[in-house]
Coordinates of C-alpha atoms in Angstrom, one line a residue:
X1369 CA -62.4 -77.7 -56.1
X1370 CA -64.8 -76.5 -58.8
X1371 CA -63.2 -75.5 -62.1
X1372 CA -63.9 -71.9 -63.1
X1373 CA -65.7 -71.2 -66.3
X1374 CA -63.8 -69.4 -69.1
X1375 CA -65.5 -66.2 -70.2
X1376 CA -65.0 -64.0 -73.3
X1377 CA -64.4 -60.3 -72.9
X1378 CA -64.7 -57.7 -75.7
X1379 CA -62.7 -54.7 -74.6
X1380 CA -63.1 -51.3 -76.3
X1381 CA -59.6 -49.8 -76.3
X1382 CA -59.7 -46.6 -78.5
X1383 CA -61.7 -45.0 -81.3
X1384 CA -64.1 -47.9 -81.5
X1385 CA -61.4 -50.5 -81.8
X1386 CA -61.8 -53.6 -79.7
X1387 CA -59.6 -56.3 -78.2
X1388 CA -60.8 -59.8 -77.3
X1389 CA -59.7 -61.5 -74.1
X1390 CA -60.5 -64.7 -72.4
X1391 CA -60.5 -65.0 -68.6
X1392 CA -61.8 -67.1 -65.8
X1393 CA -65.2 -66.0 -64.3
X1394 CA -64.8 -63.9 -61.2
X1395 CA -61.9 -61.9 -62.7
X1396 CA -61.8 -58.3 -61.4
X1397 CA -62.0 -55.3 -63.7
X1398 CA -58.7 -54.2 -62.2
X1399 CA -57.1 -57.4 -63.4
X1400 CA -58.6 -57.0 -66.9
X1401 CA -57.3 -53.4 -67.0
X1402 CA -53.8 -54.5 -66.2
X1403 CA -53.8 -57.1 -69.0
X1404 CA -55.0 -54.5 -71.5
X1405 CA -53.1 -51.4 -70.4
X1406 CA -50.2 -52.6 -68.3
X1407 CA -49.5 -53.2 -64.6
X1408 CA -48.6 -49.5 -63.8
X1409 CA -51.3 -47.8 -65.8
X1410 CA -53.8 -45.8 -63.6
X1411 CA -55.5 -43.8 -66.3
X1412 CA -58.7 -46.0 -66.2
X1413 CA -60.7 -45.6 -63.0
X1414 CA -64.0 -47.4 -63.7
X1415 CA -65.6 -49.4 -66.5
X1416 CA -68.9 -50.1 -68.1
X1417 CA -69.8 -53.8 -68.2
X1418 CA -72.6 -54.4 -70.7
X1419 CA -73.6 -50.7 -70.3
X1420 CA -73.6 -50.8 -66.5
X1421 CA -71.1 -48.7 -64.7
X1422 CA -68.9 -50.7 -62.3
X1423 CA -66.0 -50.0 -60.0
X1424 CA -62.7 -51.6 -60.8
X1425 CA -62.8 -54.0 -57.9
X1426 CA -66.0 -55.5 -59.2
X1427 CA -65.9 -59.1 -60.4
X1428 CA -66.9 -60.1 -64.0
X1429 CA -68.8 -63.4 -63.9
X1430 CA -70.0 -63.8 -67.5
X1431 CA -68.9 -63.0 -71.0
X1432 CA -69.3 -59.2 -71.5
X1433 CA -68.5 -56.1 -73.4
X1434 CA -66.2 -53.9 -71.4
X1435 CA -65.5 -50.1 -71.9
X1436 CA -63.1 -48.6 -69.5
X1437 CA -63.6 -45.0 -68.2
X1438 CA -60.6 -42.7 -68.4
X1439 CA -59.8 -40.3 -65.6
X1440 CA -59.6 -37.6 -68.3
X1441 CA -63.3 -38.0 -69.1
X1442 CA -65.9 -36.0 -67.2
X1443 CA -67.2 -39.2 -65.5
X1444 CA -63.7 -40.4 -64.7
X1445 CA -62.6 -37.1 -63.3
X1446 CA -65.7 -36.9 -61.1
X1447 CA -64.6 -40.3 -59.6
X1448 CA -61.1 -38.8 -59.1
X1449 CA -62.4 -35.7 -57.3
X1450 CA -64.8 -37.7 -55.1
X1451 CA -62.0 -40.1 -54.1
X1452 CA -59.6 -37.2 -53.4
X1453 CA -62.1 -35.8 -50.9
X1454 CA -62.2 -39.1 -49.1
X1455 CA -58.4 -39.1 -49.0
X1456 CA -58.3 -35.6 -47.6
X1457 CA -60.9 -36.5 -44.9
X1458 CA -58.8 -39.5 -43.9
X1459 CA -55.6 -37.5 -43.7
X1460 CA -57.4 -34.8 -41.7
X1461 CA -58.7 -37.4 -39.3
X1462 CA -55.1 -38.7 -38.9
X1463 CA -53.6 -35.2 -38.3
X1464 CA -56.3 -33.9 -35.9
X1465 CA -57.3 -37.2 -34.2
X1466 CA -55.9 -36.2 -30.9
X1467 CA -57.9 -33.0 -30.9
X1468 CA -61.3 -34.5 -31.3
X1469 CA -62.0 -32.0 -34.1
X1470 CA -61.4 -33.9 -37.3
X1471 CA -65.1 -34.4 -38.1
X1472 CA -65.8 -30.6 -38.1
X1473 CA -64.4 -30.4 -41.6
X1474 CA -66.8 -29.2 -44.3
X1475 CA -66.4 -29.4 -48.1
X1476 CA -68.4 -26.3 -49.1
X1477 CA -68.1 -25.4 -52.8
X1478 CA -66.0 -25.4 -55.9
X1479 CA -63.7 -22.4 -56.0
X1480 CA -61.9 -22.3 -59.3
X1481 CA -59.9 -25.5 -59.8
X1482 CA -60.4 -26.7 -56.3
X1483 CA -62.8 -27.2 -53.4
X1484 CA -63.0 -24.7 -50.5
X1485 CA -63.1 -26.4 -47.1
X1486 CA -63.3 -25.3 -43.5
X1487 CA -62.1 -27.2 -40.5
X1488 CA -63.1 -25.3 -37.4
X1489 CA -61.1 -22.7 -35.4
X1490 CA -58.1 -25.0 -34.8
X1491 CA -56.9 -25.2 -38.4
X1492 CA -53.6 -23.5 -39.0
X1493 CA -51.2 -23.3 -42.0
X1494 CA -48.9 -25.9 -40.3
X1495 CA -51.8 -28.3 -39.9
X1496 CA -53.0 -27.8 -43.5
X1497 CA -49.4 -28.6 -44.6
X1498 CA -49.5 -31.7 -42.4
X1499 CA -52.7 -32.8 -44.0
X1500 CA -51.2 -32.5 -47.5
X1501 CA -48.1 -34.5 -46.4
X1502 CA -50.4 -37.2 -44.9
X1503 CA -52.4 -37.3 -48.1
X1504 CA -49.3 -37.9 -50.2
X1505 CA -48.1 -40.6 -47.8
X1506 CA -51.4 -42.4 -48.0
X1507 CA -51.4 -42.1 -51.8
X1508 CA -48.0 -43.8 -52.0
X1509 CA -49.2 -46.7 -49.9
X1510 CA -51.7 -47.6 -52.5
X1511 CA -54.4 -48.5 -50.0
X1512 CA -57.6 -50.0 -51.2
X1513 CA -60.8 -48.0 -51.0
X1514 CA -63.3 -50.6 -49.7
X1515 CA -67.1 -50.4 -50.0
X1516 CA -69.3 -52.0 -47.3
X1517 CA -73.0 -52.2 -47.0
X1518 CA -74.6 -51.2 -43.6
X1519 CA -78.1 -50.6 -42.5
X1520 CA -79.3 -47.0 -42.6
X1521 CA -80.1 -47.2 -38.9
X1522 CA -76.5 -48.2 -38.1
X1523 CA -75.0 -45.5 -40.4
X1524 CA -77.2 -42.9 -38.8
X1525 CA -75.9 -44.0 -35.4
X1526 CA -72.3 -43.8 -36.6
X1527 CA -72.7 -40.3 -37.9
X1528 CA -74.6 -39.0 -34.9
X1529 CA -71.8 -40.2 -32.6
X1530 CA -69.3 -38.4 -34.8
X1531 CA -71.2 -35.2 -34.7
X1532 CA -72.0 -35.3 -38.5
X1533 CA -75.6 -34.2 -38.0
X1534 CA -76.3 -33.3 -41.6
X1535 CA -75.4 -36.8 -42.7
X1536 CA -77.6 -38.3 -40.0
X1537 CA -80.5 -36.1 -40.8
X1538 CA -80.2 -36.9 -44.5
X1539 CA -80.5 -40.6 -43.8
X1540 CA -83.9 -40.0 -42.3
X1541 CA -85.3 -39.6 -45.8
X1542 CA -83.6 -42.6 -47.4
X1543 CA -86.2 -45.1 -48.6
X1544 CA -83.7 -48.0 -48.8
X1545 CA -82.8 -50.0 -45.7
X1546 CA -79.1 -50.3 -46.6
X1547 CA -76.4 -47.8 -47.8
X1548 CA -72.8 -48.1 -48.9
X1549 CA -70.0 -46.7 -46.8
X1550 CA -66.5 -46.3 -48.2
X1551 CA -63.7 -47.4 -45.9
X1552 CA -60.1 -46.1 -46.2
X1553 CA -58.0 -47.7 -43.5
X1554 CA -59.8 -46.9 -40.3
X1555 CA -61.9 -44.0 -41.7
X1556 CA -65.4 -44.5 -43.2
X1557 CA -67.8 -42.1 -44.8
X1558 CA -70.9 -41.9 -47.1
X1559 CA -70.5 -40.5 -50.6
X1560 CA -72.8 -39.9 -53.5
X1561 CA -71.1 -41.9 -56.3
X1562 CA -68.4 -44.4 -57.1
X1563 CA -64.7 -44.3 -56.1
X1564 CA -61.3 -45.2 -57.7
X1565 CA -60.0 -48.6 -56.4
X1566 CA -56.9 -47.5 -54.4
X1567 CA -55.2 -44.4 -53.1
X1568 CA -52.4 -45.0 -55.6
X1569 CA -54.7 -43.5 -58.3
X1570 CA -54.7 -40.1 -56.4
X1571 CA -51.2 -38.8 -57.0
X1572 CA -52.1 -35.3 -58.3
X1573 CA -53.4 -32.6 -56.0
X1574 CA -52.4 -29.8 -53.7
X1575 CA -53.8 -28.2 -50.5
X1576 CA -53.3 -24.5 -49.8
X1577 CA -54.5 -22.2 -47.0
X1578 CA -57.2 -19.7 -48.1
X1579 CA -59.2 -17.2 -45.9
X1580 CA -60.5 -19.1 -42.9
X1581 CA -60.0 -22.6 -44.4
X1582 CA -58.2 -24.2 -47.2
X1583 CA -58.6 -25.2 -50.9
X1584 CA -58.1 -28.8 -52.0
X1585 CA -56.6 -28.1 -55.4
X1586 CA -57.5 -30.3 -58.3
X1587 CA -55.2 -31.2 -61.2
X1588 CA -55.9 -30.2 -64.8
X1589 CA -58.3 -32.7 -66.2
X1590 CA -56.5 -33.2 -69.5
X1591 CA -52.9 -33.5 -68.2
X1592 CA -53.5 -34.5 -64.5
X1593 CA -50.8 -32.0 -63.6
X1594 CA -51.3 -29.5 -60.7
X1595 CA -51.1 -25.9 -61.9
X1596 CA -50.3 -23.0 -59.6
X1597 CA -53.5 -22.1 -57.8
X1598 CA -55.1 -18.7 -57.9
X1599 CA -58.4 -18.2 -56.1
X1600 CA -61.1 -16.3 -57.9
X1601 CA -61.7 -13.7 -55.2
X1602 CA -65.0 -12.2 -56.5
X1603 CA -66.4 -15.7 -56.9
X1604 CA -65.4 -16.5 -53.3
X1605 CA -67.1 -13.4 -52.0
X1606 CA -70.5 -14.2 -53.7
X1607 CA -70.3 -17.8 -52.6
X1608 CA -69.6 -16.8 -49.0
X1609 CA -72.5 -14.4 -49.2
X1610 CA -74.8 -17.2 -50.5
X1611 CA -73.5 -19.4 -47.6
X1612 CA -74.6 -16.6 -45.2
X1613 CA -78.1 -16.7 -46.8
X1614 CA -78.3 -20.4 -46.2
X1615 CA -77.3 -19.8 -42.5
X1616 CA -79.9 -17.1 -42.2
X1617 CA -82.6 -19.5 -43.5
X1618 CA -81.3 -22.3 -41.2
X1619 CA -80.6 -24.6 -44.2
X1620 CA -77.1 -26.0 -44.8
X1621 CA -77.9 -29.5 -46.1
X1622 CA -80.6 -31.4 -47.9
X1623 CA -81.8 -33.0 -44.7
X1624 CA -82.6 -29.6 -43.2
X1625 CA -84.4 -28.6 -46.4
X1626 CA -86.5 -31.8 -46.2
X1627 CA -87.3 -31.1 -42.6
X1628 CA -88.7 -27.7 -43.5
X1629 CA -90.9 -29.2 -46.3
X1630 CA -92.2 -31.8 -43.8
X1631 CA -92.9 -29.1 -41.2
X1632 CA -94.9 -27.1 -43.8
X1633 CA -92.6 -24.1 -43.7
X1634 CA -91.4 -24.1 -47.3
X1635 CA -93.6 -21.2 -48.4
X1636 CA -92.0 -18.9 -45.9
X1637 CA -88.5 -19.9 -46.9
X1638 CA -89.4 -19.5 -50.6
X1639 CA -90.8 -15.9 -50.1
X1640 CA -87.8 -14.9 -47.9
X1641 CA -85.2 -16.0 -50.5
X1642 CA -87.1 -14.5 -53.4
X1643 CA -87.1 -11.2 -51.4
X1644 CA -83.4 -11.5 -50.8
X1645 CA -82.8 -12.0 -54.5
X1646 CA -85.0 -9.0 -55.4
X1647 CA -83.2 -6.8 -53.0
X1648 CA -79.9 -7.8 -54.5
X1649 CA -81.2 -6.9 -58.0
X1650 CA -82.4 -3.6 -56.7
X1651 CA -79.0 -2.9 -55.2
X1652 CA -77.4 -3.5 -58.6
X1653 CA -79.8 -1.1 -60.3
X1654 CA -79.1 1.5 -57.6
X1655 CA -75.3 1.2 -58.2
X1656 CA -75.8 1.5 -62.0
X1657 CA -77.8 4.7 -61.5
X1658 CA -75.4 6.2 -59.0
X1659 CA -72.3 5.4 -61.1
X1660 CA -74.0 6.7 -64.2
X1661 CA -73.2 3.6 -66.3
X1662 CA -74.8 3.5 -69.7
X1663 CA -74.1 0.0 -71.0
X1664 CA -74.7 -3.1 -68.9
X1665 CA -73.0 -6.3 -70.1
X1666 CA -74.4 -9.6 -68.8
X1667 CA -72.8 -13.0 -69.3
X1668 CA -73.0 -16.4 -67.6
X1669 CA -73.0 -20.1 -68.4
X1670 CA -76.0 -22.0 -69.8
X1671 CA -79.2 -22.1 -67.8
X1672 CA -78.0 -19.4 -65.3
X1673 CA -81.3 -17.5 -65.7
X1674 CA -79.8 -14.6 -67.7
X1675 CA -83.0 -13.8 -69.5
X1676 CA -85.2 -13.6 -66.4
X1677 CA -82.4 -11.7 -64.5
X1678 CA -82.2 -9.2 -67.4
X1679 CA -86.0 -8.6 -67.3
X1680 CA -86.0 -8.2 -63.5
X1681 CA -83.0 -5.9 -63.6
X1682 CA -84.8 -3.8 -66.3
X1683 CA -87.8 -3.4 -64.0
X1684 CA -85.6 -2.2 -61.2
X1685 CA -83.8 0.2 -63.5
X1686 CA -87.2 1.7 -64.5
X1687 CA -88.0 2.0 -60.8
X1688 CA -84.8 3.9 -60.4
X1689 CA -85.7 6.4 -63.1
X1690 CA -83.8 4.8 -66.0
X1691 CA -85.0 3.5 -69.4
X1692 CA -83.4 0.2 -70.3
X1693 CA -83.1 -1.2 -73.8
X1694 CA -82.4 -4.9 -74.1
X1695 CA -79.9 -6.0 -76.7
X1696 CA -78.9 -9.6 -77.5
X1697 CA -75.3 -10.2 -78.8
X1698 CA -76.8 -13.1 -80.8
X1699 CA -78.0 -10.5 -83.3
X1700 CA -74.4 -9.7 -84.1
X1701 CA -73.3 -13.0 -85.4
X1702 CA -71.3 -13.0 -88.6
X1703 CA -73.1 -14.2 -91.7
X1704 CA -73.2 -17.9 -92.1
X1705 CA -70.7 -17.9 -94.9
X1706 CA -68.1 -16.3 -92.6
X1707 CA -68.8 -18.4 -89.5
X1708 CA -65.8 -20.6 -88.4
X1709 CA -66.2 -24.3 -88.3
X1710 CA -65.1 -27.0 -85.9
X1711 CA -62.8 -29.9 -87.0
X1712 CA -65.9 -32.1 -87.5
X1713 CA -67.3 -29.6 -90.1
X1714 CA -70.0 -28.1 -87.9
X1715 CA -70.3 -24.4 -87.4
X1716 CA -68.7 -23.1 -84.2
X1717 CA -71.3 -20.6 -82.9
X1718 CA -69.6 -20.6 -79.5
X1719 CA -66.4 -19.0 -80.8
X1720 CA -65.6 -15.3 -80.4
X1721 CA -64.6 -15.5 -84.1
X1722 CA -68.3 -16.2 -84.9
X1723 CA -69.2 -12.7 -83.7
X1724 CA -69.2 -9.6 -85.9
X1725 CA -67.3 -7.6 -83.3
X1726 CA -66.5 -4.7 -85.6
X1727 CA -70.2 -4.0 -86.2
X1728 CA -71.2 -4.6 -82.5
X1729 CA -68.6 -2.1 -81.3
X1730 CA -69.4 0.4 -84.0
X1731 CA -73.2 0.3 -83.2
X1732 CA -72.8 0.3 -79.4
X1733 CA -70.3 3.3 -79.6
X1734 CA -72.7 5.2 -81.9
X1735 CA -75.6 4.6 -79.5
X1736 CA -73.4 5.8 -76.5
X1737 CA -72.6 8.9 -78.6
X1738 CA -76.3 9.7 -79.0
X1739 CA -76.6 8.7 -82.7
X1740 CA -79.5 6.8 -84.3
X1741 CA -78.6 3.2 -85.1
X1742 CA -80.6 0.7 -87.3
X1743 CA -80.3 -2.4 -85.2
X1744 CA -79.9 -5.8 -86.8
X1745 CA -81.9 -9.0 -86.1
X1746 CA -80.1 -12.2 -86.9
X1747 CA -82.1 -14.8 -88.9
X1748 CA -80.8 -18.2 -87.8
X1749 CA -82.6 -19.9 -90.7
X1750 CA -81.0 -17.9 -93.5
X1751 CA -77.8 -17.2 -91.5
X1752 CA -77.9 -13.5 -92.2
X1753 CA -78.6 -10.2 -90.4
X1754 CA -81.9 -8.6 -91.3
X1755 CA -82.7 -4.9 -91.0
X1756 CA -86.4 -4.1 -90.6
X1757 CA -86.4 -0.5 -89.4
X1758 CA -85.6 -1.2 -85.7
X1759 CA -84.0 2.2 -85.1
X1760 CA -82.6 3.0 -81.7
X1761 CA -81.4 6.2 -80.1
X1762 CA -80.5 6.8 -76.5
X1763 CA -82.0 9.6 -74.4
X1764 CA -80.4 11.1 -71.2
X1765 CA -81.8 8.4 -68.9
X1766 CA -81.5 5.4 -71.3
X1767 CA -79.2 2.5 -70.6
X1768 CA -78.3 -0.5 -72.8
X1769 CA -78.7 -4.0 -71.4
X1770 CA -76.6 -6.3 -73.4
X1771 CA -76.7 -10.1 -72.9
X1772 CA -74.3 -12.6 -74.5
X1773 CA -71.8 -15.4 -73.7
X1774 CA -68.9 -13.1 -74.7
X1775 CA -70.1 -10.0 -73.0
X1776 CA -67.4 -10.0 -70.3
X1777 CA -64.6 -10.8 -72.7
X1778 CA -62.6 -7.5 -73.1
X1779 CA -61.9 -8.5 -76.7
X1780 CA -65.6 -8.2 -77.5
X1781 CA -66.0 -4.7 -76.2
X1782 CA -62.7 -3.2 -77.3
X1783 CA -64.1 0.1 -78.4
X1784 CA -66.5 0.8 -75.5
X1785 CA -65.5 3.2 -72.8
X1786 CA -64.8 1.3 -69.5
X1787 CA -66.2 4.1 -67.4
X1788 CA -69.6 3.7 -69.0
X1789 CA -69.7 -0.1 -68.9
X1790 CA -71.1 -2.2 -66.1
X1791 CA -70.3 -5.9 -66.2
X1792 CA -72.4 -8.6 -64.5
X1793 CA -71.6 -12.3 -64.2
X1794 CA -74.5 -14.5 -63.4
X1795 CA -74.5 -18.2 -62.5
X1796 CA -76.4 -20.7 -60.4
X1797 CA -73.9 -21.1 -57.6
X1798 CA -75.6 -23.6 -55.4
X1799 CA -75.3 -22.8 -51.7
X1800 CA -76.9 -26.0 -50.6
X1801 CA -74.8 -29.2 -49.9
X1802 CA -76.0 -32.8 -49.7
X1803 CA -74.2 -33.0 -46.3
X1804 CA -70.9 -32.0 -44.7
X1805 CA -68.7 -33.8 -47.2
X1806 CA -70.9 -34.1 -50.4
X1807 CA -71.3 -30.9 -52.3
X1808 CA -74.0 -30.2 -54.9
X1809 CA -72.4 -29.5 -58.3
X1810 CA -73.5 -26.2 -59.9
X1811 CA -73.2 -28.0 -63.2
X1812 CA -75.8 -30.6 -62.1
X1813 CA -78.2 -27.8 -61.1
X1814 CA -77.8 -26.1 -64.4
X1815 CA -78.2 -29.3 -66.4
X1816 CA -81.5 -30.1 -64.6
X1817 CA -82.7 -26.6 -65.4
X1818 CA -81.8 -27.1 -69.1
X1819 CA -83.4 -30.5 -69.4
X1820 CA -86.7 -29.2 -68.1
X1821 CA -86.6 -26.0 -70.2
X1822 CA -85.5 -27.7 -73.4
X1823 CA -88.3 -30.2 -73.1
X1824 CA -90.8 -27.4 -72.6
X1825 CA -89.6 -24.8 -75.1
X1826 CA -87.5 -26.6 -77.7
X1827 CA -89.0 -30.1 -77.9
X1828 CA -85.8 -31.8 -76.9
X1829 CA -86.0 -34.9 -74.8
X1830 CA -83.7 -35.4 -71.9
X1831 CA -81.3 -37.7 -73.8
X1832 CA -80.7 -35.0 -76.4
X1833 CA -80.0 -32.4 -73.8
X1834 CA -77.6 -34.7 -71.9
X1835 CA -75.7 -35.7 -75.0
X1836 CA -75.2 -32.0 -75.9
X1837 CA -74.1 -31.0 -72.4
X1838 CA -70.3 -31.9 -72.7
X1839 CA -69.9 -29.5 -75.7
X1840 CA -71.9 -26.8 -73.9
X1841 CA -69.5 -27.2 -70.9
X1842 CA -66.5 -27.1 -73.2
X1843 CA -67.7 -23.8 -74.6
X1844 CA -68.2 -22.4 -71.1
X1845 CA -64.7 -23.3 -70.1
X1846 CA -63.3 -21.5 -73.1
X1847 CA -65.5 -18.5 -73.4
X1848 CA -67.2 -17.7 -70.1
X1849 CA -65.4 -18.9 -67.0
X1850 CA -62.0 -17.3 -67.8
X1851 CA -63.7 -13.9 -67.7
X1852 CA -65.9 -14.1 -64.7
X1853 CA -63.5 -12.1 -62.5
X1854 CA -63.9 -9.2 -65.1
X1855 CA -67.3 -8.6 -63.6
X1856 CA -68.2 -5.5 -61.5
X1857 CA -70.9 -7.6 -59.8
X1858 CA -71.5 -11.3 -59.6
X1859 CA -75.1 -12.5 -59.2
X1860 CA -76.0 -15.9 -57.8
X1861 CA -79.2 -17.2 -59.5
X1862 CA -79.4 -20.4 -57.4
X1863 CA -82.5 -20.8 -55.1
X1864 CA -82.1 -23.0 -52.1
X1865 CA -85.4 -24.7 -52.8
X1866 CA -85.1 -25.1 -56.5
X1867 CA -84.1 -28.8 -56.7
X1868 CA -87.2 -29.7 -54.7
X1869 CA -89.3 -27.6 -57.1
X1870 CA -87.7 -28.9 -60.3
X1871 CA -87.7 -32.6 -59.2
X1872 CA -91.4 -33.2 -60.2
X1873 CA -90.6 -31.8 -63.7
X1874 CA -87.3 -33.5 -64.3
X1875 CA -88.0 -37.0 -63.1
X1876 CA -90.5 -38.0 -65.8
X1877 CA -88.1 -36.7 -68.5
X1878 CA -85.2 -38.7 -67.0
X1879 CA -87.2 -41.9 -66.6
X1880 CA -88.0 -41.6 -70.3
X1881 CA -84.3 -42.0 -71.4
X1882 CA -84.1 -45.5 -72.9
X1883 CA -81.5 -48.0 -71.6
X1884 CA -79.7 -48.3 -74.9
X1885 CA -79.2 -44.5 -75.0
X1886 CA -75.7 -43.0 -74.4
X1887 CA -77.4 -40.7 -72.0
X1888 CA -78.9 -43.5 -69.9
X1889 CA -76.2 -43.6 -67.2
X1890 CA -76.3 -39.8 -66.7
X1891 CA -80.1 -39.9 -66.5
X1892 CA -79.9 -42.6 -63.9
X1893 CA -77.3 -40.7 -61.9
X1894 CA -79.5 -37.6 -61.9
X1895 CA -82.5 -39.6 -60.8
X1896 CA -80.5 -41.0 -57.9
X1897 CA -79.4 -37.5 -57.0
X1898 CA -83.0 -36.1 -57.0
X1899 CA -84.0 -39.0 -54.7
X1900 CA -82.4 -37.2 -51.9
X1901 CA -84.9 -34.4 -52.2
X1902 CA -88.6 -34.2 -51.2
X1903 CA -90.6 -32.6 -53.9
X1904 CA -92.7 -29.4 -53.5
X1905 CA -95.7 -28.0 -55.4
X1906 CA -94.2 -25.3 -57.7
X1907 CA -97.6 -23.6 -58.3
X1908 CA -96.9 -21.2 -55.4
X1909 CA -93.7 -19.9 -56.9
X1910 CA -94.0 -16.1 -57.7
X1911 CA -94.6 -15.4 -61.4
X1912 CA -91.4 -13.4 -61.7
X1913 CA -89.3 -16.1 -60.0
X1914 CA -86.2 -17.0 -61.9
X1915 CA -87.3 -20.7 -61.8
X1916 CA -90.2 -19.8 -64.1
X1917 CA -87.7 -19.5 -66.9
X1918 CA -87.3 -23.2 -66.7
X1919 CA -90.6 -24.7 -65.4
X1920 CA -92.9 -22.2 -67.1
X1921 CA -95.8 -20.1 -65.9
X1922 CA -93.9 -16.9 -65.6
X1923 CA -94.9 -13.4 -66.3
X1924 CA -92.0 -12.7 -68.7
X1925 CA -92.2 -13.5 -72.4
X1926 CA -89.1 -15.7 -72.8

């Protein structure tokens, strides 16, 4: 018997503080976590070993620096959500195994704090309840989630036999000869990303019937407690409409999109979806005219395409006999001296308290009453409003088009008459999935858009944009998402072909992120994600395409 070598481990425990341990080579990260945090602790779901992300069942074979990943972090919570989907699929397989229908389940999109899923015509409330009960039983058994490497050819055969055609089609475009399948008891599947080590980590969830399917309800990220679920109905309706668009185009998954690129049919798909989007914008303009609304309020998360949408909507408003006047709420910031600050001392420009709401409401109300108003322009260098004779007065066919992150918050428009206001929520609600069980995060789509745009227009490299992204998301969670259901209309700015178009712009930026950067892992993850897509030549995109806001070459001055 060969004696095992002793290795030294430097463990980051909290706030930069470290703990040193010695162990024998081959120790698993799970065993290290138990020594540091206790036998029963399941807060930590993965770890970085010398900067490389590892699953907890991985073995450590040399002295290393270890940083564990909490389930409460964005990365850790992503692992939790992905693993929860595997648990749900296994439970569904157990409940429906005698009906030969368990593999018809589809994980379609994020719906509030959960994932909307469908499972064919045979799904009932009783069976949904049974799936939830089975998930809880499997979680209590603390079963290991095992990873096994198989050939792409073998995996393709497995999925074809199970009727998972999108998974099989996707593998046609994989360059590697092997892929990893995750095994939970007798159920195996392919997932984009790592998993928690055992089902015992997955104690918090719910599953509730909704429409013609069900929602796999996620716990709160900070507390890991399950809150009562309320589906955002308007969001569901626009997502379902987008799903219908995908069906009309014959594209449900990335494999089908790649097939269309290979067959040379992408230009037709591109033109059809651009036409569908333009029709939707025209319908919104027609509704505004018919309802005689005078102030249009537009809000949405970062990189939703708000600016291009506003320009295209304005063109349609003109075509419908109206005269639009664009107004940015950014011109109604409080003076810098009155701007609130974050605990770290930086200015909190995302806060509603940073807005001069009294002036905004006063000026908008005066415009609606037909008065002349000297409009401010906010100088971000001096931190003050500047008045330079930009006087505005509305005529009988004029409408105000207001854009800002707080535009849908009732507190920001308290003095404006509701009957004259028309609220629009815009976001990139990706209708395309990787395959039947792997959804494409709308957050990833928006982040890639922002990486490309920031590099082109602001001189920010990808690392800088990635490092800023968590604070951007936190601001969205507080200031935008809670008010999306206030909208009269939701507009989906996602284009089914956009990740194939943005791929050629994003990849060089992501490859440029250095290995010692805090953004390196995220850049590597996004590169792996983009590898699923075949790229397309973006030169044929229309000049007014919403994608031009990010890749450039558009007809609008942005």
